[in-house]
Short mmCIF file of C-alpha atoms in Angstrom, two decimals:
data_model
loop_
_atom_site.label_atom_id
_atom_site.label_comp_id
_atom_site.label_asym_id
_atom_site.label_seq_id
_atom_site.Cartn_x
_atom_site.Cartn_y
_atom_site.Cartn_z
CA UNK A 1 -1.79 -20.03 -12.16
CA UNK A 2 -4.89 -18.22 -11.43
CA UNK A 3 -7.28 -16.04 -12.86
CA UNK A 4 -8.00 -13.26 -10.69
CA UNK A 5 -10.05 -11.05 -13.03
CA UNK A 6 -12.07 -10.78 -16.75
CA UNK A 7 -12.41 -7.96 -19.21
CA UNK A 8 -15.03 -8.90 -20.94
CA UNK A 9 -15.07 -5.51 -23.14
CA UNK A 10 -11.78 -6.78 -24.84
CA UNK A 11 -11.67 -10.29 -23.45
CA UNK A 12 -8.32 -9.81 -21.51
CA UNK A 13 -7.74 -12.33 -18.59
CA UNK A 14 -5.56 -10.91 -15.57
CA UNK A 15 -3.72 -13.71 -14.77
CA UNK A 16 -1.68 -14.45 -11.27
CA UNK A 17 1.34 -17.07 -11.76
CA UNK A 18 4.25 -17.82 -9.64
CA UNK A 19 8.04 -16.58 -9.80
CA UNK A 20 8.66 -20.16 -11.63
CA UNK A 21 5.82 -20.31 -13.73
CA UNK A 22 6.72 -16.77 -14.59
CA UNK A 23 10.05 -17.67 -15.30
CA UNK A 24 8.85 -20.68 -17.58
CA UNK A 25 6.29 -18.02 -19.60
CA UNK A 26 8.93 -15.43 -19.88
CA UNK A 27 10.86 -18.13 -22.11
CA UNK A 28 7.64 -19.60 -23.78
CA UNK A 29 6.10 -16.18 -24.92
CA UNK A 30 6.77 -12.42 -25.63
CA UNK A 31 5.77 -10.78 -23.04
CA UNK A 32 6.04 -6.97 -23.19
CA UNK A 33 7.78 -6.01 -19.58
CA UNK A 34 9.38 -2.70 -21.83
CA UNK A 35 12.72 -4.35 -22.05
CA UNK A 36 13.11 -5.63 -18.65
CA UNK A 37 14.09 -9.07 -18.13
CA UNK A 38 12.45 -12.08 -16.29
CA UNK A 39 14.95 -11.55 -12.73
CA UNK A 40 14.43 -7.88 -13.05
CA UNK A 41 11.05 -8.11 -13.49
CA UNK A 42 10.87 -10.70 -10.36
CA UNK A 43 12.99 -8.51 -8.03
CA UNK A 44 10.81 -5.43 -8.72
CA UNK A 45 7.66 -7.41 -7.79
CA UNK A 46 9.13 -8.58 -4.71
CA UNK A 47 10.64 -5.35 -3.43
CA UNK A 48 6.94 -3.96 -4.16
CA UNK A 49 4.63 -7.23 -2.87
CA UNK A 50 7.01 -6.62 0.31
CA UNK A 51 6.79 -3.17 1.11
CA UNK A 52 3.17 -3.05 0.20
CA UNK A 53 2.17 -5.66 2.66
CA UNK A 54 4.76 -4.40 5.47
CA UNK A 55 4.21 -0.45 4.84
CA UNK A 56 1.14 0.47 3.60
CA UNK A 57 -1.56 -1.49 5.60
CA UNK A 58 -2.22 -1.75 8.98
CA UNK A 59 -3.70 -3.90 12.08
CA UNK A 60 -7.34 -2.09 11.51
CA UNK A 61 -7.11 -3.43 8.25
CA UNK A 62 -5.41 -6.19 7.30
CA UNK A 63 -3.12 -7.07 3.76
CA UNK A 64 -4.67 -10.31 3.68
CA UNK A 65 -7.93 -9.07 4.17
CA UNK A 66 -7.45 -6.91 1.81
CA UNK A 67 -6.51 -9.08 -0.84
CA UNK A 68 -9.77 -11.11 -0.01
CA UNK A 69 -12.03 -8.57 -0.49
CA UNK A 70 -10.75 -7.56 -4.07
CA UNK A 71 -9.90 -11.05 -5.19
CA UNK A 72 -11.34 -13.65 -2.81
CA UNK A 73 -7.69 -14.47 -2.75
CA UNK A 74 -5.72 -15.22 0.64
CA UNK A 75 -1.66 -14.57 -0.55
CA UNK A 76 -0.46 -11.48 -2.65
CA UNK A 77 0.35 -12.63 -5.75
CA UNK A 78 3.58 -13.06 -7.32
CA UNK A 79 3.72 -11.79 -10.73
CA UNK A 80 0.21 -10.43 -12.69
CA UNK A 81 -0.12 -10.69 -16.22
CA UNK A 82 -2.50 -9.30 -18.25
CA UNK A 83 -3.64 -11.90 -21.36
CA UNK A 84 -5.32 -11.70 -24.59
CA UNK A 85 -7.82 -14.65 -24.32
CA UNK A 86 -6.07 -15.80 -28.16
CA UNK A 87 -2.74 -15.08 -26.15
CA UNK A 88 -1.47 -12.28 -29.16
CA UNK A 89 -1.24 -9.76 -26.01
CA UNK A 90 0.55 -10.01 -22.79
CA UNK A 91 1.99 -7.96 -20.54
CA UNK A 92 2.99 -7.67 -17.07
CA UNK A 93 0.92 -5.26 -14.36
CA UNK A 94 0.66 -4.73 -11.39
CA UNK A 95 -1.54 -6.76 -9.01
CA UNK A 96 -4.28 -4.15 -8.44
CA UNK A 97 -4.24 -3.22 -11.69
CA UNK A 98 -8.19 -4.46 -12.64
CA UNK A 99 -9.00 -1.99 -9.68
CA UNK A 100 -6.77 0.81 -10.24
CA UNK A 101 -7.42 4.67 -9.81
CA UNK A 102 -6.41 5.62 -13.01
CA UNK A 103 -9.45 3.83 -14.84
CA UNK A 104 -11.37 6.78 -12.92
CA UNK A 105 -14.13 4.71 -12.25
CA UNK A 106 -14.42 3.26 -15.35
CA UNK A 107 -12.84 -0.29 -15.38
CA UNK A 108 -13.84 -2.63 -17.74
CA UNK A 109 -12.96 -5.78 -15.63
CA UNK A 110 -15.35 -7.66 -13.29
CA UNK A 111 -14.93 -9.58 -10.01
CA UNK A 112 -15.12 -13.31 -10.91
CA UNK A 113 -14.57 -16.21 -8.57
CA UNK A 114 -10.71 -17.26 -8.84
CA UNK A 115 -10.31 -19.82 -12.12
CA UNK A 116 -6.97 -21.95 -11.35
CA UNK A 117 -5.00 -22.97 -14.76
CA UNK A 118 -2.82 -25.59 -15.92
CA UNK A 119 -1.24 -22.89 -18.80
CA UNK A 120 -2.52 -20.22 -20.44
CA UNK A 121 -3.62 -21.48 -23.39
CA UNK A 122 -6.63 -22.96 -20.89
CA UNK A 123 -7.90 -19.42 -21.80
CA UNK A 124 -9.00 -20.48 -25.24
CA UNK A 125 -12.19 -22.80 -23.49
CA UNK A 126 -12.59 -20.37 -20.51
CA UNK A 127 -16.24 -19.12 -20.43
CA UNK A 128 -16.55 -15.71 -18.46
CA UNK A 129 -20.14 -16.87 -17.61
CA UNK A 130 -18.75 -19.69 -15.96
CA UNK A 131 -16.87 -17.70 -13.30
CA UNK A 132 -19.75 -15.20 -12.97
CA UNK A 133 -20.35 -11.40 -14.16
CA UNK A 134 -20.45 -10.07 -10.12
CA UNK A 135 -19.69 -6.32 -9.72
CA UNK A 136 -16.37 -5.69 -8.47
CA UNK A 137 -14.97 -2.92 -6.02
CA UNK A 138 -11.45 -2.20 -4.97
CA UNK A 139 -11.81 -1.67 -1.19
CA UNK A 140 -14.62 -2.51 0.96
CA UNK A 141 -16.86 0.28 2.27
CA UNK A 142 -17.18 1.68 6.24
CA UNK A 143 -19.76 3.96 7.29
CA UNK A 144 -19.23 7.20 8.61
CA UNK A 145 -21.79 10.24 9.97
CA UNK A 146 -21.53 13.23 8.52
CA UNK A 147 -21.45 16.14 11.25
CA UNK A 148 -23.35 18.51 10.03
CA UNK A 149 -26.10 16.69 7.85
CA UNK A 150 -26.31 13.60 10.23
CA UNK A 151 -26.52 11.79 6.79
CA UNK A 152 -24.75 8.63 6.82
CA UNK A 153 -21.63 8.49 3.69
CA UNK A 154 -19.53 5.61 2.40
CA UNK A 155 -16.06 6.21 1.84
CA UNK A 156 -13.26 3.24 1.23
CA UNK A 157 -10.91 2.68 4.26
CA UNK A 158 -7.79 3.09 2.12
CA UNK A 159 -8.45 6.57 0.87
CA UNK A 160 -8.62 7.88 4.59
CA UNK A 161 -4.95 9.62 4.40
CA UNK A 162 -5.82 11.35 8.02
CA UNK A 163 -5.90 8.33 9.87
CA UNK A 164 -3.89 8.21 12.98
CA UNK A 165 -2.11 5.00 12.34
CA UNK A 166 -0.78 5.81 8.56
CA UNK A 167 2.16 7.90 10.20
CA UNK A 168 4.66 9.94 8.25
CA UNK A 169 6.84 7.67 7.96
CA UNK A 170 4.63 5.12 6.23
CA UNK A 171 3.00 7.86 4.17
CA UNK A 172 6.57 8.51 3.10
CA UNK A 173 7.16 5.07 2.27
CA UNK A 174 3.43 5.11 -0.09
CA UNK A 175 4.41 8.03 -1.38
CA UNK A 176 7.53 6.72 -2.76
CA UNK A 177 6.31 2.95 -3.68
CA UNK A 178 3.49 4.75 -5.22
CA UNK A 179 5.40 7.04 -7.52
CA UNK A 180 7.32 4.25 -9.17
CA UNK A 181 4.32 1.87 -9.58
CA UNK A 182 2.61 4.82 -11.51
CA UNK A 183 5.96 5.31 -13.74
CA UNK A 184 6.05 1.60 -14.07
CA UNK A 185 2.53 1.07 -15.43
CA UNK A 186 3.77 3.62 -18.15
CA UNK A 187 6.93 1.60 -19.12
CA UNK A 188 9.13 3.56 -17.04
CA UNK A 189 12.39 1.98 -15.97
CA UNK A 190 13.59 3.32 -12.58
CA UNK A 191 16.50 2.59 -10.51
CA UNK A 192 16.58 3.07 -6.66
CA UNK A 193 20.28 3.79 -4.93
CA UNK A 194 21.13 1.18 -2.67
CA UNK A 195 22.02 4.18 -0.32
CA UNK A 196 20.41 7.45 0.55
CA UNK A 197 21.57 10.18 -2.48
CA UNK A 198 21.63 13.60 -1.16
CA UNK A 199 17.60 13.43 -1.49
CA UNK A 200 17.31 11.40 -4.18
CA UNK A 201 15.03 8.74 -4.13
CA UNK A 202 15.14 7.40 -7.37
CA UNK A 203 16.56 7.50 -11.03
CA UNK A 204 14.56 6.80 -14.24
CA UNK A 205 15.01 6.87 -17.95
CA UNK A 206 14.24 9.87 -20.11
CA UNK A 207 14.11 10.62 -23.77
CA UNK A 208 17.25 12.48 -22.64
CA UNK A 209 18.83 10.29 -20.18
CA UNK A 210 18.64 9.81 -16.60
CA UNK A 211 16.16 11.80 -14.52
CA UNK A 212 16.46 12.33 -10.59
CA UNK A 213 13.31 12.31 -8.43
CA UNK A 214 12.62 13.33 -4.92
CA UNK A 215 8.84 12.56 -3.62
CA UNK A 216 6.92 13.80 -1.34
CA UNK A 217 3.65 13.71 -0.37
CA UNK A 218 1.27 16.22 1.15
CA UNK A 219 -2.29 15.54 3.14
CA UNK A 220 -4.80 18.35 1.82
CA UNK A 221 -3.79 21.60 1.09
CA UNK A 222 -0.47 22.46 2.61
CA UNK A 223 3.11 23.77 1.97
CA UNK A 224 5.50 21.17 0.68
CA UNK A 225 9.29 21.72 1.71
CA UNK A 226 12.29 20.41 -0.17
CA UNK A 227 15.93 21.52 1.35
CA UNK A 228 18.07 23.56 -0.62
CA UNK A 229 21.29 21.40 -0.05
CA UNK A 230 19.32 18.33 -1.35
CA UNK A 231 17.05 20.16 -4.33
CA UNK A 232 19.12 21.64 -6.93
CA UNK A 233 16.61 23.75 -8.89
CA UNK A 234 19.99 24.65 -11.21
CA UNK A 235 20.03 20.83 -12.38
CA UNK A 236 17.56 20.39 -15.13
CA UNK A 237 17.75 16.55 -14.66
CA UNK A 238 16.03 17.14 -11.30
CA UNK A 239 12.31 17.06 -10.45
CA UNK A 240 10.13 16.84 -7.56
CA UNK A 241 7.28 14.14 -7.80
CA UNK A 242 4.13 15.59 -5.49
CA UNK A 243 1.48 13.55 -4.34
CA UNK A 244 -1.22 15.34 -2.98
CA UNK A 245 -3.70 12.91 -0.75
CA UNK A 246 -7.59 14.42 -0.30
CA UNK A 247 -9.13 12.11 2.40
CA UNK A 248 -12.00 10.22 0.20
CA UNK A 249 -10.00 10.68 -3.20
CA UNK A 250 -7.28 8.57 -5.01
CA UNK A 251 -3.82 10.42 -4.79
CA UNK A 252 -3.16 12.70 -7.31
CA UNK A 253 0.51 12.91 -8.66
CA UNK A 254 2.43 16.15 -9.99
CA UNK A 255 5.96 15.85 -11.73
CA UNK A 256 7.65 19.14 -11.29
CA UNK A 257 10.95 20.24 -12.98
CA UNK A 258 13.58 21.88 -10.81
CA UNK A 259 13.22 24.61 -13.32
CA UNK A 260 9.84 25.72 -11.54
CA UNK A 261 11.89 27.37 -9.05
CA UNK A 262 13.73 29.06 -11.70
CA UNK A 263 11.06 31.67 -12.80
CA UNK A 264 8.39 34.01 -10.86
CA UNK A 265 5.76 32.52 -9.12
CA UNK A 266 3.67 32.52 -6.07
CA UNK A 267 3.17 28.64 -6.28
CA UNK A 268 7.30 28.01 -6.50
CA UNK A 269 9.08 30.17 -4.19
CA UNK A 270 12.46 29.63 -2.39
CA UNK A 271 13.58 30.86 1.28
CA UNK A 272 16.77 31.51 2.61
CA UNK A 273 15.67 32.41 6.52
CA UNK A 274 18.60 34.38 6.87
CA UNK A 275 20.08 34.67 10.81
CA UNK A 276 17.35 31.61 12.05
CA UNK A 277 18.18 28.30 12.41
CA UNK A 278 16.20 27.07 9.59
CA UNK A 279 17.54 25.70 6.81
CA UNK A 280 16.92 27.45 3.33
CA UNK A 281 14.22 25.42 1.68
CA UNK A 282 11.94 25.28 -1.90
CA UNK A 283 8.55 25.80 -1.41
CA UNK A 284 5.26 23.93 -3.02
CA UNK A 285 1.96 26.14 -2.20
CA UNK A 286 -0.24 23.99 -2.68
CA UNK A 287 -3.78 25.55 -2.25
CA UNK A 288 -7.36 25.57 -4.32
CA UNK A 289 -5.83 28.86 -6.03
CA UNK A 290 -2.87 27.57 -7.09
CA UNK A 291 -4.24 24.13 -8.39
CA UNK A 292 -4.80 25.52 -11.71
CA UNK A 293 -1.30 26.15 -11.98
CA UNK A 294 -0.46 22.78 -10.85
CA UNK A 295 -2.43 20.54 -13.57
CA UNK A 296 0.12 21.07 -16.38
CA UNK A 297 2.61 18.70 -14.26
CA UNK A 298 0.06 16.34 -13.61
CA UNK A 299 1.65 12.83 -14.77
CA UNK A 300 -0.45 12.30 -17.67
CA UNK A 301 0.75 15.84 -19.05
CA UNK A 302 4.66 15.17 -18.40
CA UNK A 303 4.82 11.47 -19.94
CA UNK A 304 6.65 13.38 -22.67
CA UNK A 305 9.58 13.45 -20.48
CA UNK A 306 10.25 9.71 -20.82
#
C-alpha cells in the first residue's frame, strides 16, 4: 500500500493498494463502492487501468510518464481508496481522482512524496509534514507561441484534443471510458454489452430503471450525428451522452434525453435526406449560440436521473 496523495483540509489520505490487499480491506472494513462488490469493483478497475494506458496516451507522451509526473509513481495503480485519517470514511475512486477536472481548480489535496504502508491504520501516526506540503499539478506543462501576440502560453499536453496522433478512433474510445468514469464517481452502476447493441454503448441504473447511452464526442464547435436506425428519440429510456473537447479545457459532458428530438428546436433537429444516399440522422448543433441551451443537460444538472 501506498499513499499517493494528502488532503490536508479534511485530512483524507488517497491511498493505492493492490487487487489482494484490496480484497483483504474489502472484508476488514466498510468501504462504500455504492453496492458493488470486491470482484466487481476489481474488474471495473482493470477494464479502465487497461484501456487508459492502451487508448488514451500516446508515444509523445508516455502512460508511465505520466503517472510519474502526477505521483512520482512508475505503475498505474490497482485500486485507489480514499481514507479518513481515523479510518470512519472510505471509499473507492478513481486513480486521478486528487487531480481531477471536476474540483475546477480547486483541489484540496497536495503532491507528497509516495508514503508506503503496512495497513491503514499506519494513518493514525502519519504526519503530512513528513511527506512534504509541495504544490501539485495534474499534467506537466509544454510551451507553445501564440501567433498573433508572439507571447509565449502554457497549456497541459493532455487537453490538446487537435493533436494529430489522438485519432477518432481513440477519441471514441476516451469519450466512452470517460463517460462512465464520470457516472462512476457519482455512484452510478453501468453495464457494458459484451457485443455491439444497435448503438448502444452502455446501460446504467436509474431511479426508474435501466437507462441506454450512446456517446459521442465532438472537437470544438461542430455538428454531432447519431443514425436514426440506432437513436430512437421515441424511447424515453434513451439518451445521448455529448462530450464536447475545447483544445486547452477539460471536456465538458452533456446528458441528453431522446426526448430532445421530440419538440422544436434549432439545437435538436432530425434529417431524413430523402433520394441521397445518406442515411437519416439526429442532429446536435453545437455552436456558442446554442450553448445556452445546452447547460441544462450538463451532468451535474441531470444527476436526478439516477
Amino acid at each position: 500500500m501506498r499513499v499517493l496523495s494528502y488532503d490536508p483540509q479534511d485530512d483524507f489520505f488517497f491511498v493505492d493498494v493492490t487487487w489482494d490487499e484490496y480484497r483483504r480491506l474489502a472484508a476488514e472494513y466498510e468501504i462504500d463502492t455504492k453496492g458493488a462488490d470486491a470482484e466487481e469493483v476489481i474488474e471495473i478497475q482493470k477494464d479502465y487501468r487497461r484501456d487508459m494506458a492502451e487508448e488514451v496516451f500516446n508515444a509523445s507522451y508516455p502512460f508511465q510518464q505520466y503517472l510519474r509526473d502526477l505521483y512520482g509513481i512508475d505503475d498505474m495503480p490497482e485500486v485507489c481508496l480514499v481514507v479518513k485519517r481515523d479510518l470512519s470514511d472510505l471509499w473507492v475512486d478513481q486513480y486521478d481522482h486528487p487531480f481531477h477536472h471536476l474540483w475546477n481548480g480547486e483541489s484540496p489535496w497536495i503532491k507528497i512524496k509516495p508514503a508506503p504502508i503496512g495497513a491503514l491504520t499506519d494513518l493514525a501516526g502519519l504526519r503530512p509534514a513528513a511527506v512534504g506540503e509541495e504544490p501539485n499539478s495534474a499534467a506537466p506543462e509544454y510551451e507553445e507561441r501564440g501567433e498573433e501576440s508572439g507571447m509565449e502560453k502554457k497549456t497541459t499536453y493532455n487537453v490538446q484534443w487537435a493533436r494529430d496522433e489522438l485519432t477518432s478512433q481513440a477519441l471514441g474510445k476516451f469519450c466512452e471510458y470517460y463517460a462512465k468514469m464520470a457516472l462512476l464517481s457519482y455512484g452510478v452502476r453501468i453495464y457494458t454489452p459484451e457485443i455491439d447493441d444497435h448503438g448502444i454503448d452502455f446501460v446504467a441504473e436509474g431511479r426508474k430503471g435501466f437507462l441506454k447511452f450512446q456517446v459521442k464526442g465532438v472537437r470544438g464547435l461542430s455538428q454531432v450525428f447519431m443514425e436514426k436506425e440506432k437513436f430512437d428519440v421515441e424511447d424515453d429510456a434513451m439518451f445521448l451522452i455529448l462530450i464536447l473537447l475545447v483544445d486547452g479545457e477539460e471536456p465538458d459532458m452533456y446528458v441528453i434525453p431522446a426526448s430532445a428530438w421530440r419538440r422544436e428546436s434549432t439545437v435538436f433537429v432530425s434529417h431524413d435526406y430523402p433520394g441521397k444516399k445518406s442515411k437519416p440522422d439526429h442532429t446536435v448543433n453545437v455552436s456558442k449560440k446554442n450553448l445556452p441551451e445546452l447547460e441544462q443537460y450538463r451532468l451535474e444538472n441531470m444527476l436526478s436521473i439516477f
